[in-house]
Amino acid sequence: MEQKKALLCLAHMSGNEIKYIQEAFDTNWVVPLGPNVNGFEDDLKRYVCSEKSYQAMGTSEELYPNETYPQTIQPHENNPESLWKKSIQGLENKELVALSAGTAALHLALVALGVKAGDEVICQSFTFCASSHPVTYQGATPVFVDSEADTWNIDPELLETAIKDRIEKTGRKPKAIIVVYLYGMPARIDEILAIANKYDIPLIEDAAEGLGSRYKNQVVGTFGTFGVLSFNGNKMITTSGGGALICDGKEMKHRIMFFATQAREAFPYYQHEEIGFNYRMSNICAGIGRGQMTVLEEHIAHHKHITHLYAEGLKDVKGIHLHLNPSADFDSNYWLNTITLDEELKVKNQAKAYGKAITGAIGGAAGFVHSTGEAHTTSEPNTNVEAMRLELEKEGIESRPLWKPMHLQPVYANSPAYTNGISEKLFKSGLCLPSGPMVSDEDVRRIIEAIKNCIA
Ligand SMILES: *Cc1c(COP(=O)(O)O)cnc(C)c1O
């Protein structure tokens, strides 16, 4: 029998999605606006502003006694409101705009902040390219800042150094700061916000991977001027493709909606005074999103459960470290579980790693990749990491190197960078492991066995 594949983060449907989509067809709302878009925004708004009230967070043994997960994911009767009753004080003003992608949400945050050609925007270097690419869409320059060792997210001290240095060198302040919640882990938000406020620079939180992660009980994405969410196929929940922007107040929401729908002025004919974009979420995708909201907390509980199993299984394995919340203030959604390997750890077939050039996308990721025909770049994961990836692949287990920092990407060779070596060291020593709602307890056990077996 063919072995079931363990993939990084595969989407999982609640069964409620089809109901909302059917409703859209029945009522003829197959357009980028409509009742599902409004309903999805309402659900999201209640969710991101809510106190942690959901009670499914028992121990994993209580939650999943019979190991038949994910079949045991039970959608809540399509009334997420009952779960997210109580709002955190001070967040009453937050608004949500559903968009076609997380990348679009980040882009519109920059547009709304007036980021233009010649401006600089500070961005966490250790991230996926969608955090910084929209800066370049505006003709602006990203200034990359390295991470700190506990959260893997932007280093507050280095952030302040960078701000001061940019002001000294250019005579102007950076227009915004983009912090990222990599793999779902909250950043040191208190310190980052204090610096943003001290220099009066707006903070954009890229919470694309961090939906539902909390810092001191508050959902990430609600601390700054803007928060970015993604509902791409591999994220915590999916709308097949989509995103949302968290912003302050109805007026800002309307401004974002204006830019997301081609910036049309109020006339009987098309009249344009500003450049807009076609970035609104469709009513069909929003229908999927409403269905997904009924399993969001279950998904997060499951990701945490998987982390718990990895922690148990790897605790006695020397040379391998699981990335965990640094303290009780941090409550990661553990979107992806990640490990780092000591450089001294020997892995089977390590000498053969990088033997041949890769021609396709790792893990069969969507889209087309360009093949350079080269097996090496100037900064790549250590040979034991690549050897482990290949050994796991033989067992039908998908793993992936940690994201390569943006300051090491050739496309950003001309961007200023403030580095401390941490993100590069993490990139060279780390792997992401299967973590999604379709990963069962049995899968995790098999993955841990496979990891142990490939140690030489
Ligand atoms: C996925 C992702 C995005 C972009 O989201 P899309 O919906 O795919 O456009 C942005 N930032 C980070 C860190 C991401 O992981």
Short mmCIF file of C-alpha atoms and ligand atoms in Angstrom, two decimals:
data_model
loop_
_atom_site.label_atom_id
_atom_site.label_comp_id
_atom_site.label_asym_id
_atom_site.label_seq_id
_atom_site.Cartn_x
_atom_site.Cartn_y
_atom_site.Cartn_z
CA MET A 1 0.00 0.00 0.00
CA GLU A 2 1.26 3.45 -0.76
CA GLN A 3 2.33 5.48 2.24
CA LYS A 4 0.13 8.47 2.99
CA LYS A 5 2.07 11.66 2.35
CA ALA A 6 2.64 14.08 5.24
CA LEU A 7 2.54 17.61 3.82
CA LEU A 8 3.44 20.90 5.47
CA CYS A 9 0.04 22.54 5.77
CA LEU A 10 -2.80 21.24 3.66
CA ALA A 11 -6.20 22.94 3.67
CA HIS A 12 -9.13 21.34 5.49
CA MET A 13 -12.80 22.18 4.87
CA SER A 14 -15.49 22.31 7.55
CA GLY A 15 -18.37 21.35 5.27
CA ASN A 16 -20.09 24.68 5.96
CA GLU A 17 -18.31 26.42 3.07
CA ILE A 18 -20.61 24.97 0.42
CA LYS A 19 -23.67 26.35 2.16
CA TYR A 20 -22.41 29.92 1.93
CA ILE A 21 -21.28 29.44 -1.67
CA GLN A 22 -24.68 27.97 -2.60
CA GLU A 23 -26.33 30.97 -1.00
CA ALA A 24 -24.20 33.27 -3.15
CA PHE A 25 -25.35 31.48 -6.29
CA ASP A 26 -28.96 31.33 -5.17
CA THR A 27 -29.07 35.04 -4.48
CA ASN A 28 -26.99 35.93 -7.56
CA TRP A 29 -24.14 37.50 -5.60
CA VAL A 30 -21.26 36.11 -7.67
CA VAL A 31 -19.27 39.36 -7.51
CA PRO A 32 -16.53 41.03 -5.45
CA LEU A 33 -18.96 42.37 -2.88
CA GLY A 34 -22.06 41.03 -1.20
CA PRO A 35 -23.45 39.36 1.90
CA ASN A 36 -20.62 36.83 2.32
CA VAL A 37 -17.98 39.56 2.11
CA ASN A 38 -19.81 41.55 4.79
CA GLY A 39 -20.44 38.43 6.87
CA PHE A 40 -16.80 37.31 6.65
CA GLU A 41 -15.58 40.77 7.65
CA ASP A 42 -17.96 40.74 10.63
CA ASP A 43 -16.74 37.31 11.75
CA LEU A 44 -13.11 38.35 11.38
CA LYS A 45 -13.67 41.58 13.23
CA ARG A 46 -15.32 39.84 16.17
CA TYR A 47 -12.59 37.24 16.18
CA VAL A 48 -9.53 39.49 16.11
CA CYS A 49 -10.98 41.77 18.79
CA SER A 50 -12.05 38.94 21.08
CA GLU A 51 -10.69 37.84 24.40
CA LYS A 52 -9.50 34.29 24.51
CA SER A 53 -12.74 32.62 25.51
CA TYR A 54 -12.69 29.45 23.53
CA GLN A 55 -12.59 26.47 25.84
CA ALA A 56 -11.43 23.70 23.53
CA MET A 57 -7.85 24.25 24.70
CA GLY A 58 -7.67 21.25 26.99
CA THR A 59 -4.71 18.94 27.04
CA SER A 60 -4.20 17.12 23.78
CA GLU A 61 -5.11 13.83 25.48
CA GLU A 62 -8.49 15.23 26.50
CA LEU A 63 -9.03 16.78 23.11
CA TYR A 64 -8.02 13.90 20.89
CA PRO A 65 -8.26 10.67 22.85
CA ASN A 66 -8.86 8.38 19.92
CA GLU A 67 -6.33 9.77 17.45
CA THR A 68 -8.74 9.90 14.56
CA TYR A 69 -7.93 13.53 13.93
CA PRO A 70 -8.63 15.29 11.61
CA GLN A 71 -11.94 13.49 11.28
CA THR A 72 -12.73 14.77 14.77
CA ILE A 73 -12.62 18.44 13.73
CA GLN A 74 -16.14 19.51 14.50
CA PRO A 75 -17.28 22.76 12.99
CA HIS A 76 -19.16 24.97 15.38
CA GLU A 77 -22.74 25.61 14.45
CA ASN A 78 -22.14 28.41 11.97
CA ASN A 79 -22.33 31.03 14.63
CA PRO A 80 -18.81 31.98 15.53
CA GLU A 81 -20.27 34.91 17.42
CA SER A 82 -21.10 32.57 20.26
CA LEU A 83 -17.38 31.80 20.57
CA TRP A 84 -16.04 35.33 20.36
CA LYS A 85 -18.43 37.19 22.59
CA LYS A 86 -16.21 39.44 24.59
CA SER A 87 -14.16 42.17 22.92
CA ILE A 88 -10.93 43.44 24.38
CA GLN A 89 -11.31 47.04 25.50
CA GLY A 90 -9.63 49.53 23.23
CA LEU A 91 -10.20 47.51 20.08
CA GLU A 92 -13.77 48.74 19.45
CA ASN A 93 -12.52 50.89 16.60
CA LYS A 94 -10.88 48.08 14.60
CA GLU A 95 -12.29 47.36 11.12
CA LEU A 96 -11.64 44.57 8.63
CA VAL A 97 -11.45 44.72 4.83
CA ALA A 98 -11.55 41.42 2.91
CA LEU A 99 -9.17 41.42 -0.07
CA SER A 100 -7.94 39.12 -2.81
CA ALA A 101 -4.63 38.29 -1.07
CA GLY A 102 -2.45 39.03 1.91
CA THR A 103 0.02 40.62 -0.49
CA ALA A 104 -2.75 42.98 -1.65
CA ALA A 105 -3.52 43.86 1.98
CA LEU A 106 0.10 44.81 2.63
CA HIS A 107 0.23 46.80 -0.59
CA LEU A 108 -2.90 48.77 0.32
CA ALA A 109 -1.54 49.50 3.81
CA LEU A 110 1.49 51.13 2.14
CA VAL A 111 -0.75 53.00 -0.33
CA ALA A 112 -2.89 54.31 2.52
CA LEU A 113 0.23 55.47 4.38
CA GLY A 114 1.29 57.41 1.30
CA VAL A 115 4.48 55.39 0.65
CA LYS A 116 5.93 56.67 -2.62
CA ALA A 117 8.95 56.36 -4.90
CA GLY A 118 12.08 57.32 -3.03
CA ASP A 119 10.69 56.50 0.42
CA GLU A 120 12.17 53.90 2.74
CA VAL A 121 10.19 51.32 4.67
CA ILE A 122 11.75 49.17 7.41
CA CYS A 123 10.95 45.48 7.05
CA GLN A 124 11.87 42.37 9.01
CA SER A 125 14.41 40.52 6.88
CA PHE A 126 13.51 37.03 8.06
CA THR A 127 10.25 36.58 6.18
CA PHE A 128 8.49 35.43 3.04
CA CYS A 129 9.00 37.78 0.09
CA ALA A 130 5.38 39.05 0.20
CA SER A 131 6.27 41.20 3.24
CA SER A 132 8.72 43.35 1.30
CA HIS A 133 7.75 43.05 -2.37
CA PRO A 134 4.81 45.49 -2.04
CA VAL A 135 7.28 48.15 -0.84
CA THR A 136 8.93 47.89 -4.24
CA TYR A 137 5.52 48.02 -6.00
CA GLN A 138 5.36 51.58 -4.68
CA GLY A 139 8.84 52.36 -5.98
CA ALA A 140 10.07 52.61 -2.39
CA THR A 141 13.09 50.86 -0.86
CA PRO A 142 12.83 48.24 1.87
CA VAL A 143 15.40 48.57 4.65
CA PHE A 144 15.93 45.16 6.20
CA VAL A 145 16.37 44.53 9.91
CA ASP A 146 17.50 41.22 11.39
CA SER A 147 15.81 39.10 14.04
CA GLU A 148 16.36 38.29 17.70
CA ALA A 149 16.99 34.75 18.84
CA ASP A 150 13.89 34.00 20.95
CA THR A 151 10.99 34.88 18.65
CA TRP A 152 12.95 34.87 15.36
CA ASN A 153 11.19 38.17 14.62
CA ILE A 154 12.52 41.72 14.31
CA ASP A 155 15.12 42.68 16.93
CA PRO A 156 13.83 45.81 18.73
CA GLU A 157 17.32 47.12 19.50
CA LEU A 158 18.50 46.72 15.94
CA LEU A 159 15.24 48.33 14.78
CA GLU A 160 16.05 51.49 16.72
CA THR A 161 19.64 51.46 15.46
CA ALA A 162 18.31 51.24 11.90
CA ILE A 163 15.82 54.09 12.38
CA LYS A 164 18.48 56.39 13.82
CA ASP A 165 20.94 55.50 11.08
CA ARG A 166 18.41 56.04 8.28
CA ILE A 167 17.50 59.45 9.69
CA GLU A 168 21.20 60.35 9.88
CA LYS A 169 21.99 59.06 6.39
CA THR A 170 18.92 60.27 4.47
CA GLY A 171 17.65 63.14 6.61
CA ARG A 172 14.20 61.51 6.62
CA LYS A 173 12.33 58.99 8.71
CA PRO A 174 11.33 55.62 7.25
CA LYS A 175 7.64 55.80 6.23
CA ALA A 176 6.59 52.58 8.00
CA ILE A 177 7.83 49.57 9.93
CA ILE A 178 6.76 46.05 8.87
CA VAL A 179 6.99 43.43 11.61
CA VAL A 180 6.27 39.78 10.75
CA TYR A 181 4.93 36.95 12.92
CA LEU A 182 7.02 34.25 11.32
CA TYR A 183 5.56 30.74 11.50
CA GLY A 184 2.89 32.27 13.74
CA MET A 185 5.19 33.36 16.55
CA PRO A 186 4.34 36.77 18.05
CA ALA A 187 7.14 39.35 18.06
CA ARG A 188 8.28 41.49 21.03
CA ILE A 189 5.37 43.79 20.31
CA ASP A 190 5.54 46.01 23.42
CA GLU A 191 9.12 46.99 22.67
CA ILE A 192 8.53 47.37 18.93
CA LEU A 193 5.44 49.55 19.47
CA ALA A 194 7.32 51.72 21.97
CA ILE A 195 10.00 52.41 19.34
CA ALA A 196 7.43 53.02 16.58
CA ASN A 197 5.64 55.50 18.86
CA LYS A 198 8.87 57.18 19.99
CA TYR A 199 9.76 58.02 16.37
CA ASP A 200 6.13 58.38 15.32
CA ILE A 201 6.39 55.80 12.52
CA PRO A 202 3.29 53.70 11.64
CA LEU A 203 3.56 49.97 12.34
CA ILE A 204 2.26 47.38 9.86
CA GLU A 205 1.93 43.89 11.31
CA ASP A 206 2.30 41.09 8.78
CA ALA A 207 0.18 38.46 10.54
CA ALA A 208 -0.30 36.40 7.36
CA GLU A 209 1.11 33.35 9.15
CA GLY A 210 -0.13 34.38 12.59
CA LEU A 211 -3.93 34.36 12.40
CA GLY A 212 -5.11 33.79 15.96
CA SER A 213 -1.70 34.03 17.61
CA ARG A 214 -1.84 36.15 20.73
CA TYR A 215 0.55 38.39 22.63
CA LYS A 216 -0.55 39.01 26.22
CA ASN A 217 -3.96 37.62 25.25
CA GLN A 218 -4.52 40.03 22.33
CA VAL A 219 -4.73 38.71 18.76
CA VAL A 220 -1.74 39.81 16.68
CA GLY A 221 -2.49 42.21 13.83
CA THR A 222 -4.48 44.51 16.17
CA PHE A 223 -1.55 46.32 17.81
CA GLY A 224 -0.35 48.53 14.97
CA THR A 225 -1.81 50.96 12.44
CA PHE A 226 -2.48 48.06 10.06
CA GLY A 227 -2.59 44.27 10.38
CA VAL A 228 -2.32 41.89 7.43
CA LEU A 229 -4.03 38.48 7.25
CA SER A 230 -3.75 35.81 4.55
CA PHE A 231 -6.17 33.06 3.59
CA ASN A 232 -4.01 31.43 0.96
CA GLY A 233 -4.35 27.68 0.51
CA ASN A 234 -1.61 26.81 2.99
CA LYS A 235 -2.39 29.31 5.76
CA MET A 236 -4.27 28.77 9.03
CA ILE A 237 -7.60 29.03 7.19
CA THR A 238 -8.17 29.42 3.48
CA THR A 239 -10.58 31.12 1.10
CA SER A 240 -8.73 29.35 -1.76
CA GLY A 241 -6.84 32.63 -2.05
CA GLY A 242 -7.47 35.81 -0.12
CA GLY A 243 -6.42 38.20 2.58
CA ALA A 244 -7.66 40.96 4.83
CA LEU A 245 -6.45 44.25 6.23
CA ILE A 246 -7.14 45.22 9.83
CA CYS A 247 -7.37 49.01 10.17
CA ASP A 248 -8.62 51.73 12.52
CA GLY A 249 -12.09 53.16 12.02
CA LYS A 250 -14.80 53.26 9.36
CA GLU A 251 -13.19 56.15 7.53
CA MET A 252 -9.97 54.20 6.96
CA LYS A 253 -11.96 51.10 6.02
CA HIS A 254 -13.73 53.09 3.32
CA ARG A 255 -10.45 54.52 2.09
CA ILE A 256 -8.99 50.99 1.78
CA MET A 257 -12.15 49.81 -0.04
CA PHE A 258 -11.81 52.80 -2.39
CA PHE A 259 -8.25 51.81 -3.34
CA ALA A 260 -9.25 48.13 -3.58
CA THR A 261 -11.91 48.89 -6.21
CA GLN A 262 -9.98 51.04 -8.71
CA ALA A 263 -10.32 54.37 -6.86
CA ARG A 264 -13.53 55.61 -8.46
CA GLU A 265 -14.87 59.08 -7.76
CA ALA A 266 -18.58 59.61 -7.22
CA PHE A 267 -19.89 60.57 -10.67
CA PRO A 268 -22.37 58.94 -13.06
CA TYR A 269 -19.34 58.08 -15.24
CA TYR A 270 -15.85 56.73 -14.42
CA GLN A 271 -13.84 59.54 -12.91
CA HIS A 272 -10.37 58.96 -11.44
CA GLU A 273 -8.17 61.23 -9.37
CA GLU A 274 -5.98 58.56 -7.80
CA ILE A 275 -4.53 55.19 -8.86
CA GLY A 276 -6.44 52.21 -7.52
CA PHE A 277 -6.26 48.42 -7.65
CA ASN A 278 -8.59 45.47 -8.23
CA TYR A 279 -8.04 43.84 -4.86
CA ARG A 280 -11.48 43.15 -3.32
CA MET A 281 -12.38 39.64 -2.23
CA SER A 282 -15.14 37.93 -4.20
CA ASN A 283 -18.40 36.92 -2.54
CA ILE A 284 -17.65 33.26 -3.40
CA CYS A 285 -14.25 33.27 -1.69
CA ALA A 286 -15.78 35.05 1.30
CA GLY A 287 -18.34 32.23 1.49
CA ILE A 288 -15.48 29.77 1.88
CA GLY A 289 -14.05 32.08 4.53
CA ARG A 290 -17.29 32.09 6.55
CA GLY A 291 -17.27 28.30 6.52
CA GLN A 292 -13.62 28.26 7.58
CA MET A 293 -14.32 30.57 10.52
CA THR A 294 -16.38 27.75 12.04
CA VAL A 295 -13.23 25.61 12.32
CA LEU A 296 -10.59 28.29 12.94
CA GLU A 297 -10.23 27.65 16.67
CA GLU A 298 -10.21 23.91 16.05
CA HIS A 299 -7.43 24.34 13.51
CA ILE A 300 -5.37 26.38 15.95
CA ALA A 301 -5.98 23.83 18.70
CA HIS A 302 -4.84 21.12 16.32
CA HIS A 303 -1.65 22.95 15.31
CA LYS A 304 -0.83 23.38 19.03
CA HIS A 305 -1.56 19.74 19.64
CA ILE A 306 0.89 18.76 16.89
CA THR A 307 3.51 21.00 18.51
CA HIS A 308 2.93 19.22 21.79
CA LEU A 309 3.52 15.85 20.10
CA TYR A 310 6.70 17.06 18.38
CA ALA A 311 7.97 18.46 21.70
CA GLU A 312 7.36 15.12 23.42
CA GLY A 313 8.89 13.08 20.63
CA LEU A 314 11.97 15.23 20.08
CA LYS A 315 12.81 16.14 23.66
CA ASP A 316 15.52 13.48 24.01
CA VAL A 317 16.96 13.86 20.53
CA LYS A 318 20.33 15.58 20.83
CA GLY A 319 21.19 18.32 18.37
CA ILE A 320 17.59 19.07 17.32
CA HIS A 321 15.62 21.97 18.81
CA LEU A 322 11.91 22.72 18.38
CA HIS A 323 10.98 26.43 18.18
CA LEU A 324 8.60 27.19 21.08
CA ASN A 325 6.95 30.20 22.78
CA PRO A 326 9.73 32.03 24.68
CA SER A 327 7.43 32.89 27.62
CA ALA A 328 3.81 32.91 28.76
CA ASP A 329 3.25 36.30 27.06
CA PHE A 330 3.60 34.56 23.71
CA ASP A 331 0.86 32.31 22.34
CA SER A 332 1.84 31.14 18.86
CA ASN A 333 -0.74 29.49 16.62
CA TYR A 334 2.17 27.20 15.57
CA TRP A 335 1.14 27.54 11.95
CA LEU A 336 4.31 25.67 11.03
CA ASN A 337 6.38 23.68 13.48
CA THR A 338 10.05 24.34 12.94
CA ILE A 339 13.26 22.73 14.16
CA THR A 340 16.90 23.76 14.04
CA LEU A 341 19.78 21.30 13.73
CA ASP A 342 23.14 21.77 15.43
CA GLU A 343 25.81 22.00 12.80
CA GLU A 344 27.66 19.05 14.38
CA LEU A 345 24.67 16.72 13.99
CA LYS A 346 25.50 14.10 11.35
CA VAL A 347 22.75 13.01 8.98
CA LYS A 348 22.76 10.01 6.62
CA ASN A 349 23.95 10.76 3.09
CA GLN A 350 25.08 14.21 4.18
CA ALA A 351 28.00 14.13 1.73
CA LYS A 352 25.52 13.74 -1.14
CA ALA A 353 23.37 16.77 -0.24
CA TYR A 354 23.26 19.35 -3.04
CA GLY A 355 24.40 16.66 -5.48
CA LYS A 356 22.10 17.94 -8.18
CA ALA A 357 20.26 21.12 -9.08
CA ILE A 358 16.58 21.41 -8.18
CA THR A 359 14.32 21.81 -11.21
CA GLY A 360 10.84 22.09 -9.69
CA ALA A 361 9.33 23.96 -6.77
CA ILE A 362 10.12 22.37 -3.42
CA GLY A 363 7.05 20.52 -2.20
CA GLY A 364 5.22 21.11 -5.46
CA ALA A 365 4.33 24.67 -4.44
CA ALA A 366 1.87 26.46 -6.68
CA GLY A 367 3.11 28.30 -9.73
CA PHE A 368 6.15 28.05 -11.91
CA VAL A 369 9.69 28.34 -10.72
CA HIS A 370 12.65 29.49 -12.71
CA SER A 371 15.54 27.03 -12.77
CA THR A 372 19.05 28.50 -12.83
CA GLY A 373 20.60 25.06 -13.36
CA GLU A 374 22.85 25.71 -10.33
CA ALA A 375 22.85 23.53 -7.22
CA HIS A 376 24.35 26.23 -4.95
CA THR A 377 23.89 29.85 -3.97
CA THR A 378 26.13 31.99 -1.75
CA SER A 379 23.98 31.24 1.31
CA GLU A 380 22.20 27.91 1.68
CA PRO A 381 21.09 25.49 4.40
CA ASN A 382 23.83 23.39 5.98
CA THR A 383 24.41 19.99 4.38
CA ASN A 384 22.87 18.14 7.35
CA VAL A 385 19.63 20.12 6.89
CA GLU A 386 19.44 19.41 3.15
CA ALA A 387 20.33 15.76 3.78
CA MET A 388 17.49 15.47 6.32
CA ARG A 389 15.05 17.10 3.91
CA LEU A 390 15.99 14.54 1.26
CA GLU A 391 15.78 11.59 3.69
CA LEU A 392 12.31 12.70 4.84
CA GLU A 393 11.21 13.17 1.25
CA LYS A 394 12.05 9.51 0.59
CA GLU A 395 9.51 8.66 3.32
CA GLY A 396 6.80 10.81 1.78
CA ILE A 397 7.32 13.54 4.39
CA GLU A 398 7.45 17.11 3.18
CA SER A 399 9.80 19.45 4.99
CA ARG A 400 11.18 22.79 3.88
CA PRO A 401 14.12 25.01 4.82
CA LEU A 402 13.28 28.10 6.87
CA TRP A 403 12.61 31.18 4.74
CA LYS A 404 15.78 32.69 3.31
CA PRO A 405 16.21 36.20 4.73
CA MET A 406 15.46 39.03 2.31
CA HIS A 407 18.84 40.73 2.87
CA LEU A 408 20.46 37.60 1.34
CA GLN A 409 18.22 37.63 -1.74
CA PRO A 410 19.96 38.83 -4.92
CA VAL A 411 16.86 40.84 -5.88
CA TYR A 412 17.42 43.00 -2.76
CA ALA A 413 21.20 43.39 -3.16
CA ASN A 414 20.79 47.18 -3.23
CA SER A 415 18.59 47.48 -0.14
CA PRO A 416 20.20 48.67 3.10
CA ALA A 417 20.32 45.96 5.79
CA TYR A 418 21.01 45.98 9.52
CA THR A 419 22.12 42.48 10.44
CA ASN A 420 23.36 40.49 13.41
CA GLY A 421 23.74 37.07 11.80
CA ILE A 422 20.74 35.53 13.55
CA SER A 423 18.34 35.09 10.63
CA GLU A 424 21.10 33.73 8.39
CA LYS A 425 22.12 31.21 11.05
CA LEU A 426 18.48 30.14 11.46
CA PHE A 427 18.04 29.84 7.70
CA LYS A 428 21.12 27.60 7.48
CA SER A 429 20.11 25.34 10.35
CA GLY A 430 16.31 25.07 10.21
CA LEU A 431 13.50 22.98 8.73
CA CYS A 432 9.70 23.34 8.72
CA LEU A 433 7.79 20.15 9.52
CA PRO A 434 4.26 18.99 8.57
CA SER A 435 1.83 20.85 10.84
CA GLY A 436 -1.55 21.29 9.19
CA PRO A 437 -5.04 20.08 10.02
CA MET A 438 -4.55 16.97 7.89
CA VAL A 439 -1.56 15.77 9.94
CA SER A 440 -2.62 13.04 12.35
CA ASP A 441 -1.02 11.85 15.58
CA GLU A 442 0.13 8.79 13.71
CA ASP A 443 1.79 10.99 11.08
CA VAL A 444 3.71 12.87 13.76
CA ARG A 445 4.90 9.62 15.29
CA ARG A 446 6.07 8.46 11.87
CA ILE A 447 7.81 11.80 11.20
CA ILE A 448 9.65 11.66 14.53
CA GLU A 449 10.77 8.10 13.80
CA ALA A 450 11.96 9.16 10.35
CA ILE A 451 13.92 12.09 11.85
CA LYS A 452 15.58 9.81 14.38
CA ASN A 453 16.35 7.22 11.69
CA CYS A 454 18.15 9.67 9.46
CA ILE A 455 20.61 10.71 12.14
CA ALA A 456 23.88 9.01 11.21
C1 LIG B 1 1.64 34.14 2.82
C2 LIG B 1 2.33 35.35 3.30
C3 LIG B 1 2.00 36.61 2.79
C4 LIG B 1 1.12 36.85 1.60
O1 LIG B 1 -0.13 36.32 1.64
P1 LIG B 1 -0.87 35.92 0.26
O2 LIG B 1 -2.27 35.78 0.70
O3 LIG B 1 -0.25 34.64 -0.17
O4 LIG B 1 -0.66 37.01 -0.72
C5 LIG B 1 2.61 37.73 3.35
N1 LIG B 1 3.51 37.60 4.33
C6 LIG B 1 3.86 36.39 4.83
C7 LIG B 1 4.84 36.36 5.96
C8 LIG B 1 3.30 35.23 4.32
O5 LIG B 1 3.67 34.04 4.80
#
